[in-house]
Amino acid sequence: MLPLIRKIWSQHRQLRASMLQDLEKGRDTEIGFINGIVCRTGRGHGLATPFNDRVVELVSEAQAARGVPDFSNIDRFDDLLRPHPALLDSISRGNHG
């Protein structure tokens, strides 16, 4: 999975997300207002938002620990991606548009 992530994001490696900057500075993030609202709105409409749920979980854990996550936890998305092998194959071939 990590080679796929590197392929997709390598062109953006110099960018620093505002939430990452918050974590680096030991500040609380806006995860609840950005991704969390997607989760809450989805639940309110009976829609699952598993990827956003996982992002909120990981960022909230890092925030509570006052730490900065690295890509070592990327495998925590594997269970969500496994049901979508065609999508994964398409992305790995560069057809993600």
mmCIF file of the C-alpha atoms, coordinates in Angstrom:
data_MODEL
# 
_entry.id   MODEL 
# 
loop_
_atom_site.group_PDB 
_atom_site.id 
_atom_site.type_symbol 
_atom_site.label_atom_id 
_atom_site.label_alt_id 
_atom_site.label_comp_id 
_atom_site.label_asym_id 
_atom_site.label_entity_id 
_atom_site.label_seq_id 
_atom_site.pdbx_PDB_ins_code 
_atom_site.Cartn_x 
_atom_site.Cartn_y 
_atom_site.Cartn_z 
_atom_site.occupancy 
_atom_site.B_iso_or_equiv 
_atom_site.pdbx_formal_charge 
_atom_site.auth_seq_id 
_atom_site.auth_comp_id 
_atom_site.auth_asym_id 
_atom_site.auth_atom_id 
_atom_site.pdbx_PDB_model_num 
ATOM 1  C CA . MET A 1 1  ? 0.000   0.000  0.000   1.00 0.00 ? 1  MET A CA 1 
ATOM 2  C CA . LEU A 1 2  ? 2.782   2.469  0.812   1.00 0.00 ? 2  LEU A CA 1 
ATOM 3  C CA . PRO A 1 3  ? 4.185   2.478  -2.771  1.00 0.00 ? 3  PRO A CA 1 
ATOM 4  C CA . LEU A 1 4  ? 0.736   3.465  -4.024  1.00 0.00 ? 4  LEU A CA 1 
ATOM 5  C CA . ILE A 1 5  ? 0.511   6.333  -1.533  1.00 0.00 ? 5  ILE A CA 1 
ATOM 6  C CA . ARG A 1 6  ? 4.002   7.517  -2.486  1.00 0.00 ? 6  ARG A CA 1 
ATOM 7  C CA . LYS A 1 7  ? 3.101   7.445  -6.185  1.00 0.00 ? 7  LYS A CA 1 
ATOM 8  C CA . ILE A 1 8  ? -0.023  9.527  -5.671  1.00 0.00 ? 8  ILE A CA 1 
ATOM 9  C CA . TRP A 1 9  ? 1.399   12.078 -3.248  1.00 0.00 ? 9  TRP A CA 1 
ATOM 10 C CA . SER A 1 10 ? 5.063   12.424 -4.230  1.00 0.00 ? 10 SER A CA 1 
ATOM 11 C CA . GLN A 1 11 ? 4.353   15.465 -6.379  1.00 0.00 ? 11 GLN A CA 1 
ATOM 12 C CA . HIS A 1 12 ? 2.865   17.204 -3.328  1.00 0.00 ? 12 HIS A CA 1 
ATOM 13 C CA . ARG A 1 13 ? 5.586   16.281 -0.843  1.00 0.00 ? 13 ARG A CA 1 
ATOM 14 C CA . GLN A 1 14 ? 6.527   19.883 -0.055  1.00 0.00 ? 14 GLN A CA 1 
ATOM 15 C CA . LEU A 1 15 ? 2.997   20.886 0.973   1.00 0.00 ? 15 LEU A CA 1 
ATOM 16 C CA . ARG A 1 16 ? 2.126   20.984 4.683   1.00 0.00 ? 16 ARG A CA 1 
ATOM 17 C CA . ALA A 1 17 ? -1.512  20.622 5.634   1.00 0.00 ? 17 ALA A CA 1 
ATOM 18 C CA . SER A 1 18 ? -2.793  23.039 8.250   1.00 0.00 ? 18 SER A CA 1 
ATOM 19 C CA . MET A 1 19 ? -3.771  20.163 10.545  1.00 0.00 ? 19 MET A CA 1 
ATOM 20 C CA . LEU A 1 20 ? -0.256  18.745 10.306  1.00 0.00 ? 20 LEU A CA 1 
ATOM 21 C CA . GLN A 1 21 ? 1.119   22.165 11.185  1.00 0.00 ? 21 GLN A CA 1 
ATOM 22 C CA . ASP A 1 22 ? -1.217  22.253 14.199  1.00 0.00 ? 22 ASP A CA 1 
ATOM 23 C CA . LEU A 1 23 ? -0.013  18.830 15.355  1.00 0.00 ? 23 LEU A CA 1 
ATOM 24 C CA . GLU A 1 24 ? 3.615   19.835 14.899  1.00 0.00 ? 24 GLU A CA 1 
ATOM 25 C CA . LYS A 1 25 ? 3.019   22.897 17.085  1.00 0.00 ? 25 LYS A CA 1 
ATOM 26 C CA . GLY A 1 26 ? 1.122   20.898 19.733  1.00 0.00 ? 26 GLY A CA 1 
ATOM 27 C CA . ARG A 1 27 ? -2.147  22.668 18.988  1.00 0.00 ? 27 ARG A CA 1 
ATOM 28 C CA . ASP A 1 28 ? -5.605  21.183 18.625  1.00 0.00 ? 28 ASP A CA 1 
ATOM 29 C CA . THR A 1 29 ? -6.673  20.638 15.037  1.00 0.00 ? 29 THR A CA 1 
ATOM 30 C CA . GLU A 1 30 ? -9.930  21.416 13.275  1.00 0.00 ? 30 GLU A CA 1 
ATOM 31 C CA . ILE A 1 31 ? -10.556 17.726 12.540  1.00 0.00 ? 31 ILE A CA 1 
ATOM 32 C CA . GLY A 1 32 ? -14.034 17.817 14.067  1.00 0.00 ? 32 GLY A CA 1 
ATOM 33 C CA . PHE A 1 33 ? -15.046 20.781 11.956  1.00 0.00 ? 33 PHE A CA 1 
ATOM 34 C CA . ILE A 1 34 ? -13.535 19.580 8.702   1.00 0.00 ? 34 ILE A CA 1 
ATOM 35 C CA . ASN A 1 35 ? -13.711 15.784 8.488   1.00 0.00 ? 35 ASN A CA 1 
ATOM 36 C CA . GLY A 1 36 ? -15.907 15.280 11.518  1.00 0.00 ? 36 GLY A CA 1 
ATOM 37 C CA . ILE A 1 37 ? -18.791 17.191 9.961   1.00 0.00 ? 37 ILE A CA 1 
ATOM 38 C CA . VAL A 1 38 ? -18.705 14.791 7.011   1.00 0.00 ? 38 VAL A CA 1 
ATOM 39 C CA . CYS A 1 39 ? -19.014 11.846 9.414   1.00 0.00 ? 39 CYS A CA 1 
ATOM 40 C CA . ARG A 1 40 ? -21.835 13.419 11.426  1.00 0.00 ? 40 ARG A CA 1 
ATOM 41 C CA . THR A 1 41 ? -23.760 14.519 8.337   1.00 0.00 ? 41 THR A CA 1 
ATOM 42 C CA . GLY A 1 42 ? -23.390 11.084 6.782   1.00 0.00 ? 42 GLY A CA 1 
ATOM 43 C CA . ARG A 1 43 ? -24.683 9.384  9.923   1.00 0.00 ? 43 ARG A CA 1 
ATOM 44 C CA . GLY A 1 44 ? -27.580 11.831 10.004  1.00 0.00 ? 44 GLY A CA 1 
ATOM 45 C CA . HIS A 1 45 ? -28.551 10.672 6.513   1.00 0.00 ? 45 HIS A CA 1 
ATOM 46 C CA . GLY A 1 46 ? -27.874 6.996  7.120   1.00 0.00 ? 46 GLY A CA 1 
ATOM 47 C CA . LEU A 1 47 ? -24.680 7.029  5.026   1.00 0.00 ? 47 LEU A CA 1 
ATOM 48 C CA . ALA A 1 48 ? -21.431 5.406  6.038   1.00 0.00 ? 48 ALA A CA 1 
ATOM 49 C CA . THR A 1 49 ? -18.282 7.518  5.875   1.00 0.00 ? 49 THR A CA 1 
ATOM 50 C CA . PRO A 1 50 ? -15.614 4.953  6.759   1.00 0.00 ? 50 PRO A CA 1 
ATOM 51 C CA . PHE A 1 51 ? -12.620 6.798  5.306   1.00 0.00 ? 51 PHE A CA 1 
ATOM 52 C CA . ASN A 1 52 ? -13.490 10.062 7.013   1.00 0.00 ? 52 ASN A CA 1 
ATOM 53 C CA . ASP A 1 53 ? -14.202 8.152  10.219  1.00 0.00 ? 53 ASP A CA 1 
ATOM 54 C CA . ARG A 1 54 ? -10.705 6.646  10.034  1.00 0.00 ? 54 ARG A CA 1 
ATOM 55 C CA . VAL A 1 55 ? -9.064  10.018 9.323   1.00 0.00 ? 55 VAL A CA 1 
ATOM 56 C CA . VAL A 1 56 ? -10.857 11.549 12.319  1.00 0.00 ? 56 VAL A CA 1 
ATOM 57 C CA . GLU A 1 57 ? -9.766  8.603  14.458  1.00 0.00 ? 57 GLU A CA 1 
ATOM 58 C CA . LEU A 1 58 ? -6.100  8.860  13.455  1.00 0.00 ? 58 LEU A CA 1 
ATOM 59 C CA . VAL A 1 59 ? -5.846  12.635 13.751  1.00 0.00 ? 59 VAL A CA 1 
ATOM 60 C CA . SER A 1 60 ? -7.684  12.594 17.076  1.00 0.00 ? 60 SER A CA 1 
ATOM 61 C CA . GLU A 1 61 ? -5.252  9.966  18.404  1.00 0.00 ? 61 GLU A CA 1 
ATOM 62 C CA . ALA A 1 62 ? -2.276  12.059 17.305  1.00 0.00 ? 62 ALA A CA 1 
ATOM 63 C CA . GLN A 1 63 ? -3.822  15.165 18.813  1.00 0.00 ? 63 GLN A CA 1 
ATOM 64 C CA . ALA A 1 64 ? -4.455  13.445 22.154  1.00 0.00 ? 64 ALA A CA 1 
ATOM 65 C CA . ALA A 1 65 ? -0.872  12.167 22.212  1.00 0.00 ? 65 ALA A CA 1 
ATOM 66 C CA . ARG A 1 66 ? 0.418   15.601 21.152  1.00 0.00 ? 66 ARG A CA 1 
ATOM 67 C CA . GLY A 1 67 ? 2.346   13.788 18.464  1.00 0.00 ? 67 GLY A CA 1 
ATOM 68 C CA . VAL A 1 68 ? 2.735   13.801 14.728  1.00 0.00 ? 68 VAL A CA 1 
ATOM 69 C CA . PRO A 1 69 ? 1.800   10.613 12.875  1.00 0.00 ? 69 PRO A CA 1 
ATOM 70 C CA . ASP A 1 70 ? 3.909   9.233  10.071  1.00 0.00 ? 70 ASP A CA 1 
ATOM 71 C CA . PHE A 1 71 ? 2.983   6.849  7.292   1.00 0.00 ? 71 PHE A CA 1 
ATOM 72 C CA . SER A 1 72 ? 3.486   3.842  9.552   1.00 0.00 ? 72 SER A CA 1 
ATOM 73 C CA . ASN A 1 73 ? -0.239  3.910  10.332  1.00 0.00 ? 73 ASN A CA 1 
ATOM 74 C CA . ILE A 1 74 ? -1.337  3.956  6.678   1.00 0.00 ? 74 ILE A CA 1 
ATOM 75 C CA . ASP A 1 75 ? -2.079  0.236  6.913   1.00 0.00 ? 75 ASP A CA 1 
ATOM 76 C CA . ARG A 1 76 ? -5.024  1.131  9.121   1.00 0.00 ? 76 ARG A CA 1 
ATOM 77 C CA . PHE A 1 77 ? -6.845  1.942  5.861   1.00 0.00 ? 77 PHE A CA 1 
ATOM 78 C CA . ASP A 1 78 ? -6.205  -1.488 4.352   1.00 0.00 ? 78 ASP A CA 1 
ATOM 79 C CA . ASP A 1 79 ? -9.409  -3.022 5.683   1.00 0.00 ? 79 ASP A CA 1 
ATOM 80 C CA . LEU A 1 80 ? -11.374 -0.201 4.036   1.00 0.00 ? 80 LEU A CA 1 
ATOM 81 C CA . LEU A 1 81 ? -9.587  -0.543 0.705   1.00 0.00 ? 81 LEU A CA 1 
ATOM 82 C CA . ARG A 1 82 ? -9.654  -4.346 0.388   1.00 0.00 ? 82 ARG A CA 1 
ATOM 83 C CA . PRO A 1 83 ? -13.245 -4.441 -0.904  1.00 0.00 ? 83 PRO A CA 1 
ATOM 84 C CA . HIS A 1 84 ? -12.225 -2.184 -3.835  1.00 0.00 ? 84 HIS A CA 1 
ATOM 85 C CA . PRO A 1 85 ? -9.495  -4.044 -5.762  1.00 0.00 ? 85 PRO A CA 1 
ATOM 86 C CA . ALA A 1 86 ? -10.465 -2.546 -9.135  1.00 0.00 ? 86 ALA A CA 1 
ATOM 87 C CA . LEU A 1 87 ? -10.108 0.973  -7.769  1.00 0.00 ? 87 LEU A CA 1 
ATOM 88 C CA . LEU A 1 88 ? -6.734  0.135  -6.230  1.00 0.00 ? 88 LEU A CA 1 
ATOM 89 C CA . ASP A 1 89 ? -5.569  -1.403 -9.495  1.00 0.00 ? 89 ASP A CA 1 
ATOM 90 C CA . SER A 1 90 ? -6.712  1.653  -11.455 1.00 0.00 ? 90 SER A CA 1 
ATOM 91 C CA . ILE A 1 91 ? -4.923  4.043  -9.103  1.00 0.00 ? 91 ILE A CA 1 
ATOM 92 C CA . SER A 1 92 ? -1.721  2.011  -9.167  1.00 0.00 ? 92 SER A CA 1 
ATOM 93 C CA . ARG A 1 93 ? -1.744  2.185  -13.005 1.00 0.00 ? 93 ARG A CA 1 
ATOM 94 C CA . GLY A 1 94 ? -2.105  5.973  -12.860 1.00 0.00 ? 94 GLY A CA 1 
ATOM 95 C CA . ASN A 1 95 ? -5.765  6.133  -13.916 1.00 0.00 ? 95 ASN A CA 1 
ATOM 96 C CA . HIS A 1 96 ? -7.012  8.226  -11.029 1.00 0.00 ? 96 HIS A CA 1 
ATOM 97 C CA . GLY A 1 97 ? -8.754  11.007 -12.903 1.00 0.00 ? 97 GLY A CA 1 
# 
